Every structure is written in C-alpha cells, then in structure tokens.
Amino acid sequence: MPKQKGAQKKQQLKSYKLKHINRTIQEGDAVLMRSSEPGKPSYVARVEAIETTDARGSNARVRVRWYYRPEESMGGRRQFHGAKEVFLSDHYDLQSADTIEGKCKVHSFGGYTKLGSVGNDDFFCRFEYNSATGAFNPDRVAVFCKCEMPYNPDDLMVQCEDCSEWFHPSCIGTTIEAAKKLEHFYCEECSPEPQDLDNSISTSKNTDAKVNTKRNLEVSKTRNKHAKRSG
C-alpha cells in the first residue's frame, strides 16, 4: 500500500525574487498588486511575510496588509484627501506572489510633503483604517482655513503674514493664478480694510515664502490650535 504524503511544510522566506518583473521583495516592502477588476488601478499593500511549500523556494505566497484608497473606504473620497493618499487597514490577506506588479513607496505624511517631486509609485499614509467599522486612527487632525478642512498636500494655500494661518485661494475670493502672484496677504481678521487680491500682484522673487503647495507647509504649526475628526 503506497504511503500517504504528509502535508507540505511552509517555509518562511526572508526575500523572494519575482522573475516576472525582475525585482526582489522582502518583509515590509510596499507593493502594487494586480486588481481583480479590469481597468481599476493596482492595489497597494505591505508585505508582512513570504512563504512557500516548494522545497526549491518557488511558487511563493505573500501575506499582505492592504492599504485602502479613500474611495475604497466607507466614507469615500473627500476634498482633503490627496490624490496619492492611502490608509493602512487592518485587512490582511494571502496572495500569490505572481500577482505583484511592482514595488512602490508609501511615505509618511511629513516625508511626502518634503519630496522634491512625486513619482507614479509614490504614495503617502497619515491614517490607519478599521475596515469593519470605518474608524480612523488618529480620529482628529489639524484643520486650516476658514473652511476648517484638513490639509490636502496637493492644494496650494496662502499664508496670512500676521496670524500665520493658511487659506485656500477659493476661500478668500481669489484664483490660484492670482494667489501665486500675491506680494502680501492678510486675512479678514487681521486686515483693517478689504483687499483686492486679484490686483495685488507681485514682481518680487520672494513671493513663494507666503504661497505653498505640498512641498513645505508645516502642519504642526496649527495642530494644537484646531482639530477635526478625520474620515
């Protein structure tokens, strides 16, 4: 009577060479994984472990922790969510390593705002997300402007020279193009007279000190002044 084969033992791997993309992955790497829905963007995940039951170390599977895009969360995408923002979820899964399409980089929020340029494989994460309840951690974040919205690192903002608060051009009645040319700006609370922002055009080379996109706005400046629930 032939002997029955026992269950194959799992072998944990420290790294694994993906021959189909000629890249090596290891625990902690952020990766792009093939979507199960045609036409949808790749899923973003963090590799938690790599295993195989093949003695030769092939046919590996990866245990991943999924990053959710804002539109995949219960609350959906909101105005303050950045185009490259993802949430680190509590959703784990076991997938074939063959579904990995490439490696990517998920930056901290602060690290992302300091990037000189943003590539296709750059993302950022400032929240952890509970996929069962829709709750976020942290559940409160700093807010800016008269609209009291959390900071979207893709949006240009203008800083008041008196109180140092930041404002969206649309919230102060001007355009992005006009805001980029401002020489001075004082918010309604700090300015004794209304300003004609569209005609307050600067010829100074130092204008960028008061107008910023995601490159150098320091969110910590008002973190203790304002807070709002996230999500």
XYZ file of C-alpha atoms in Angstrom:
231
model
C 0.000 0.000 0.000
C 1.556 3.329 -1.015
C 2.413 5.764 1.733
C 0.270 8.847 2.014
C 2.082 12.092 1.521
C 2.015 14.346 4.547
C 1.062 17.976 4.390
C 3.828 20.080 2.927
C 5.552 22.265 5.456
C 5.528 26.003 4.987
C 8.896 27.622 4.599
C 9.283 31.257 5.598
C 11.428 33.313 3.244
C 13.307 36.494 4.105
C 13.213 37.627 0.491
C 11.934 36.410 -2.850
C 12.952 37.148 -6.444
C 9.983 37.965 -8.676
C 11.147 36.696 -12.035
C 8.250 38.208 -13.985
C 9.321 41.758 -13.020
C 12.965 41.053 -12.108
C 12.610 42.565 -8.626
C 13.285 41.197 -5.148
C 10.781 41.706 -2.341
C 11.150 41.345 1.410
C 9.075 41.883 4.539
C 8.000 45.487 4.971
C 8.086 46.346 1.269
C 5.169 48.249 -0.227
C 3.966 46.644 -3.444
C 1.447 47.138 -6.231
C -0.797 44.123 -6.790
C -2.899 43.291 -9.818
C -6.527 44.334 -9.455
C -9.210 41.677 -9.836
C -11.315 44.219 -11.747
C -10.182 45.155 -15.273
C -9.493 48.855 -15.706
C -9.093 49.513 -11.976
C -5.767 50.788 -10.551
C -3.409 48.353 -8.876
C -3.991 47.554 -5.218
C -1.424 48.875 -2.726
C -0.245 46.529 0.032
C 2.530 45.990 2.563
C 4.317 42.638 2.609
C 4.070 41.133 6.098
C 5.515 37.679 5.354
C 6.651 35.483 2.448
C 6.104 31.724 2.437
C 6.380 28.712 0.152
C 5.663 24.982 0.349
C 8.037 24.259 -2.519
C 11.422 22.880 -1.468
C 13.028 24.869 -4.277
C 11.593 28.107 -2.902
C 9.348 28.785 -5.891
C 5.581 29.385 -6.086
C 5.716 31.777 -3.154
C 2.754 33.399 -1.473
C 2.781 36.692 0.366
C 0.826 37.665 3.452
C -0.109 41.296 2.886
C -1.746 44.108 4.798
C -3.859 46.179 2.441
C -3.741 49.921 2.005
C -7.160 51.339 1.116
C -7.612 54.267 -1.227
C -10.090 56.902 0.063
C -12.737 55.819 -2.452
C -12.499 52.264 -1.077
C -13.339 53.376 2.478
C -16.840 53.684 3.939
C -16.814 57.477 3.850
C -15.438 57.666 0.315
C -13.045 60.256 -1.084
C -13.311 63.724 0.446
C -11.984 67.150 -0.506
C -8.928 66.985 1.748
C -7.746 63.571 0.570
C -4.635 63.767 -1.585
C -4.506 62.103 -4.987
C -1.782 59.716 -3.731
C -3.236 59.147 -0.247
C -3.828 55.641 1.122
C -4.939 54.300 4.525
C -3.184 51.397 6.268
C -6.028 48.984 7.033
C -6.485 46.052 9.419
C -7.343 43.841 6.423
C -4.821 41.018 5.880
C -4.760 38.531 3.026
C -2.696 35.727 1.498
C -1.931 36.183 -2.189
C 0.222 34.604 -4.857
C 3.474 36.497 -5.347
C 2.748 36.352 -9.080
C 0.030 38.996 -8.619
C 2.644 41.589 -7.613
C 3.126 44.083 -10.438
C 5.901 46.141 -8.881
C 7.260 47.843 -5.804
C 6.192 51.274 -4.597
C 6.931 53.666 -1.740
C 4.389 54.663 0.913
C 5.747 57.728 2.689
C 4.749 59.233 5.988
C 2.671 62.388 5.592
C 5.607 64.572 6.627
C 8.001 62.730 4.338
C 5.667 63.113 1.378
C 5.382 66.883 1.836
C 9.180 67.148 1.634
C 9.530 65.306 -1.693
C 11.094 67.372 -4.445
C 8.874 65.623 -6.988
C 6.222 62.911 -6.772
C 6.579 59.822 -8.951
C 3.931 57.376 -10.126
C 4.989 54.907 -7.424
C 4.923 57.422 -4.540
C 2.034 57.333 -2.043
C 1.525 58.669 1.468
C -0.322 57.474 4.558
C -1.425 59.504 7.600
C -4.278 57.292 8.888
C -4.832 53.708 9.920
C -8.260 52.423 8.901
C -10.584 49.876 10.519
C -12.255 48.134 7.587
C -15.087 46.736 9.744
C -16.181 49.958 11.467
C -14.857 52.637 9.112
C -12.984 54.288 12.012
C -9.691 56.131 11.541
C -6.647 56.458 13.768
C -5.886 59.201 14.622
C -9.523 60.289 14.675
C -8.677 64.006 14.844
C -6.328 66.033 12.658
C -5.269 69.660 12.291
C -7.527 71.841 10.142
C -6.822 75.039 8.228
C -8.517 77.966 6.534
C -11.998 79.374 7.192
C -13.447 76.146 5.742
C -11.770 74.207 8.588
C -10.623 71.347 6.387
C -7.609 69.076 6.983
C -4.609 69.779 4.795
C -4.581 68.348 1.274
C -0.916 68.316 0.182
C -1.962 68.720 -3.465
C -3.635 72.095 -2.859
C -1.962 75.489 -2.981
C -2.512 77.645 0.118
C -1.732 81.255 1.075
C -0.394 82.296 4.480
C -1.545 85.389 6.374
C 1.503 87.499 7.247
C 0.027 88.479 10.616
C -1.562 85.381 12.215
C 0.333 82.813 10.049
C -2.880 80.882 9.296
C -3.174 79.219 5.865
C -6.045 79.715 3.385
C -7.263 78.210 0.116
C -7.428 80.807 -2.690
C -11.092 79.974 -3.389
C -11.968 80.566 0.287
C -10.564 84.103 0.193
C -12.225 85.024 -3.090
C -9.318 84.712 -5.494
C -7.875 82.288 -8.029
C -4.847 80.016 -7.844
C -3.156 82.038 -10.592
C -3.695 85.318 -8.721
C -2.633 83.772 -5.398
C 0.716 82.745 -6.871
C 1.415 86.412 -7.670
C 0.481 87.896 -4.286
C 3.131 90.085 -2.696
C 1.345 90.411 0.668
C -1.704 88.767 2.187
C -3.647 89.479 5.393
C -6.780 87.527 6.284
C -10.116 89.202 7.109
C -9.468 89.083 10.848
C -6.027 90.681 10.545
C -6.688 93.235 7.775
C -8.454 96.503 8.709
C -9.588 97.033 5.105
C -10.789 94.677 2.334
C -8.057 93.631 -0.102
C -8.304 93.447 -3.877
C -6.403 90.175 -4.096
C -6.755 89.795 -7.856
C -4.895 93.073 -8.381
C -2.325 92.680 -5.603
C 0.303 91.374 -7.995
C 3.921 90.980 -7.006
C 7.048 91.378 -9.070
C 9.173 90.156 -6.170
C 11.206 86.955 -6.425
C 10.412 86.202 -2.757
C 6.659 85.707 -3.195
C 6.911 81.921 -2.698
C 7.579 82.474 1.011
C 3.838 83.016 1.578
C 2.361 80.705 -1.068
C 2.868 76.959 -0.831
C 1.755 73.670 -2.271
C 2.644 70.323 -0.689
C 6.361 70.975 -0.605
C 6.805 72.905 2.634
C 3.611 73.658 4.553
C 4.288 72.781 8.194
C 1.080 71.227 9.529
C 2.461 71.185 13.061
C 2.086 74.974 13.326
C -1.653 74.784 13.987
C -2.028 71.227 15.228
C -2.711 72.447 18.757
C -5.000 75.289 17.648
C -7.547 73.373 15.590
C -8.645 69.777 15.402
C -11.343 67.973 13.477
C -12.474 64.383 13.215
C -10.904 62.528 10.318
C -12.581 60.292 7.784
